[in-house]
Short mmCIF file of N, CA and C in Angstrom, two decimals:
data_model
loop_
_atom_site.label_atom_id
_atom_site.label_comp_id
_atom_site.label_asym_id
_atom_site.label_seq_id
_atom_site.Cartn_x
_atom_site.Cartn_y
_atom_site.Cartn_z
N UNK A 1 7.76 -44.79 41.79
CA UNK A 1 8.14 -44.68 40.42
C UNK A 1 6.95 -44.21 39.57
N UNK A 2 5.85 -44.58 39.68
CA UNK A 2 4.65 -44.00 39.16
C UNK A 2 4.20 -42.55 39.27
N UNK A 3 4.49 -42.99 40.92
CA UNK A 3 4.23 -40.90 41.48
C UNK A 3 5.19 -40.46 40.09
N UNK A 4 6.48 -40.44 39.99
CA UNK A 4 7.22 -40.00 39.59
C UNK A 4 7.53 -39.49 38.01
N UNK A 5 6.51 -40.68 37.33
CA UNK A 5 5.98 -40.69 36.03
C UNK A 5 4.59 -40.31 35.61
N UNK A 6 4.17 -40.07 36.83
CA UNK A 6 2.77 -38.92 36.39
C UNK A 6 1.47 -39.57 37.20
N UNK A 7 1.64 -40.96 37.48
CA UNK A 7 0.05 -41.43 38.27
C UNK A 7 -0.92 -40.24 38.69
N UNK A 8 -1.87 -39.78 38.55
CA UNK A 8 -2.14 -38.67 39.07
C UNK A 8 -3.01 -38.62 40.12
N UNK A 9 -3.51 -39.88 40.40
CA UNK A 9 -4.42 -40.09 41.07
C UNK A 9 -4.19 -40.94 42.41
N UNK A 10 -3.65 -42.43 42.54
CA UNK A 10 -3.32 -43.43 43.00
C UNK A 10 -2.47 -44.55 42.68
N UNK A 11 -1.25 -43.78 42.72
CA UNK A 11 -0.10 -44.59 42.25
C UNK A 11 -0.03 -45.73 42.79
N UNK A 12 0.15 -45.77 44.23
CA UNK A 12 0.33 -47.65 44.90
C UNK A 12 -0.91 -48.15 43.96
N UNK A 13 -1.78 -47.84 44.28
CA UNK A 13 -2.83 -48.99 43.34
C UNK A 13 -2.90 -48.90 41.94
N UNK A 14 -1.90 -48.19 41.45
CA UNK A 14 -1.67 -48.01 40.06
C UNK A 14 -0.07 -49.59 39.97
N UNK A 15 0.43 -49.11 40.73
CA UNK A 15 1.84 -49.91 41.19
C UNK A 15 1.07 -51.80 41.49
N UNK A 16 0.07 -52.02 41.69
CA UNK A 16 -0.47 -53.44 42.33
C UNK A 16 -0.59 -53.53 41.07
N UNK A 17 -1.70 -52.88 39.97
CA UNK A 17 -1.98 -52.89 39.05
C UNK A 17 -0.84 -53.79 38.36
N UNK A 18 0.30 -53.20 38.01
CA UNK A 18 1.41 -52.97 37.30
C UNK A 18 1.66 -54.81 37.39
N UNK A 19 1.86 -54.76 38.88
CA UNK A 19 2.27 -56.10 39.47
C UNK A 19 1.39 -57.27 39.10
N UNK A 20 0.27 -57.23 39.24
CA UNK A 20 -0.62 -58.01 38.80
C UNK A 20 -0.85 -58.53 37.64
N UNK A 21 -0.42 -57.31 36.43
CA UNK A 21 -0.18 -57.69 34.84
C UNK A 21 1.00 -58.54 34.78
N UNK A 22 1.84 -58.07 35.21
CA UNK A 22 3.33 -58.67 35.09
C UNK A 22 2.58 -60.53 35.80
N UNK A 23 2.39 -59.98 36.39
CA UNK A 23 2.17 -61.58 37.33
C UNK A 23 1.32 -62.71 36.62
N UNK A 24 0.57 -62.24 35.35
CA UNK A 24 -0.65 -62.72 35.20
C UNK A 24 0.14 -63.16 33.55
N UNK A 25 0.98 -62.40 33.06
CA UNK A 25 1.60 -62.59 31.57
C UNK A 25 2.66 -63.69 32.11
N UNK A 26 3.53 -64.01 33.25
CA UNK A 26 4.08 -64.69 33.37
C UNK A 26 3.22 -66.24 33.73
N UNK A 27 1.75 -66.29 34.50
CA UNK A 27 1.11 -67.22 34.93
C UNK A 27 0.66 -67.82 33.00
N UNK A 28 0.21 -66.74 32.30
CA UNK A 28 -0.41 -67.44 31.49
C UNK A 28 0.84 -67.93 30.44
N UNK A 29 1.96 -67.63 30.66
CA UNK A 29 3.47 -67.86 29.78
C UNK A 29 3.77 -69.25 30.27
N UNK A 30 3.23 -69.49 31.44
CA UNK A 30 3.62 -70.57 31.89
C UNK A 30 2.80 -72.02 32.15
N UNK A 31 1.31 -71.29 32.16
CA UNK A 31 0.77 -72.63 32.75
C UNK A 31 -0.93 -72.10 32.07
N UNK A 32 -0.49 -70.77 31.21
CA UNK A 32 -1.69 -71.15 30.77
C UNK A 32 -2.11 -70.29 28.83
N UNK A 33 -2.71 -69.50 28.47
CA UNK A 33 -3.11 -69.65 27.43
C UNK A 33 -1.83 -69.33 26.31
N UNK A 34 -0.73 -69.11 26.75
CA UNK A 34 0.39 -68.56 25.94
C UNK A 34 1.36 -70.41 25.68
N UNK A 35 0.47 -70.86 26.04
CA UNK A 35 1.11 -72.56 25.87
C UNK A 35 1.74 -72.85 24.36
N UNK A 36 1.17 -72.28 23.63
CA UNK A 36 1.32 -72.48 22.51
C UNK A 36 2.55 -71.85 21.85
N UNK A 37 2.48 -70.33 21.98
CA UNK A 37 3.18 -69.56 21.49
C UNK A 37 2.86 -67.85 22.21
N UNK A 38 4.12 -67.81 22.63
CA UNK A 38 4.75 -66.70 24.12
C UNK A 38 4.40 -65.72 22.97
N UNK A 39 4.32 -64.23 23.58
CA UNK A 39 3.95 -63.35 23.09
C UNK A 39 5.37 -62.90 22.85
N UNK A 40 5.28 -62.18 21.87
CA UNK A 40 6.48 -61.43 21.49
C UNK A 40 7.31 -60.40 22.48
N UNK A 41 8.39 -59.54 22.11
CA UNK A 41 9.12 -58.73 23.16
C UNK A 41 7.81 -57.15 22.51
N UNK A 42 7.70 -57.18 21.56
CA UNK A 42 6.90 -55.97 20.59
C UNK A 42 4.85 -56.21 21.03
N UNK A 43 4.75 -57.21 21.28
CA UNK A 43 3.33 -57.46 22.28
C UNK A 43 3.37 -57.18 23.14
N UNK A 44 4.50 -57.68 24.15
CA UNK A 44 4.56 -56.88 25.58
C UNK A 44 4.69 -55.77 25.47
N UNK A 45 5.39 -54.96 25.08
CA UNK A 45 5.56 -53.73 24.99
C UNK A 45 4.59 -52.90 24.91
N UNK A 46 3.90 -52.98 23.70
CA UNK A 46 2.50 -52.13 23.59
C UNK A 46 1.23 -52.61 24.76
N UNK A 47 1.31 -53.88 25.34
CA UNK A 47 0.27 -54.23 26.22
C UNK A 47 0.89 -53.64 27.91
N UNK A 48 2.38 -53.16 27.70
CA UNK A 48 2.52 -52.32 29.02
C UNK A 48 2.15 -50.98 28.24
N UNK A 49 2.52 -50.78 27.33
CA UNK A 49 2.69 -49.36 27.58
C UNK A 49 0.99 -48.63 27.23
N UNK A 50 -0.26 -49.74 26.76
CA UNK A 50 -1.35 -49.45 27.20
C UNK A 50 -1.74 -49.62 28.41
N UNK A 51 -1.44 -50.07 29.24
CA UNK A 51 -1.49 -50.25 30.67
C UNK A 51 -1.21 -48.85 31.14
N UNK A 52 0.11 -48.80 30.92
CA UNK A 52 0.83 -47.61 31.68
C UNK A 52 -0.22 -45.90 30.69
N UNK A 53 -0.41 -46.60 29.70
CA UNK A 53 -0.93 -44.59 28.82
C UNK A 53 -2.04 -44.65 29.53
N UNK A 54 -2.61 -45.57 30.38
CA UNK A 54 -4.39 -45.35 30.76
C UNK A 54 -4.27 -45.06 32.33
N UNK A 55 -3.16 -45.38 33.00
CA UNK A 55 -3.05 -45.39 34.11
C UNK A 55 -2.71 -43.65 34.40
N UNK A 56 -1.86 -43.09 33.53
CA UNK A 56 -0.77 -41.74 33.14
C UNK A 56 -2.08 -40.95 32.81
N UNK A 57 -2.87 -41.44 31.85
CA UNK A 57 -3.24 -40.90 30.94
C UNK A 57 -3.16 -40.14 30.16
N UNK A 58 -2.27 -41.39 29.13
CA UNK A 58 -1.47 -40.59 28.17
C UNK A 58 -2.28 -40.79 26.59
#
């Protein structure tokens, strides 16, 4: 899916990447600094889609 959206370089390790964020917003949603108050649907968004514009480089 990355190949597919432009990775240009190393998509699987663009793809772990991906996985690892996801994995790490749900760890801290759950058990760690988001204890307080979960990030918004409009935080996630821009914190993937800076993920994804640097990975693209967009």
């Amino acid at each position: 899916m990355l190949a597919s959206a432009g990775s240009p370089t190393a998509p699987e390790r663009h793809a772990l990447s991906m996985i690892g964020w996801c994995d790490g917003v749900l760890f801290s949603c759950i058990a760690g600094q988001f204890h307080t108050a979960v990030p918004t649907r409009a935080a996630l968004r821009t914190s993937c889609a800076e993920l994804l514009g640097g990975m693209l480089r967009r």
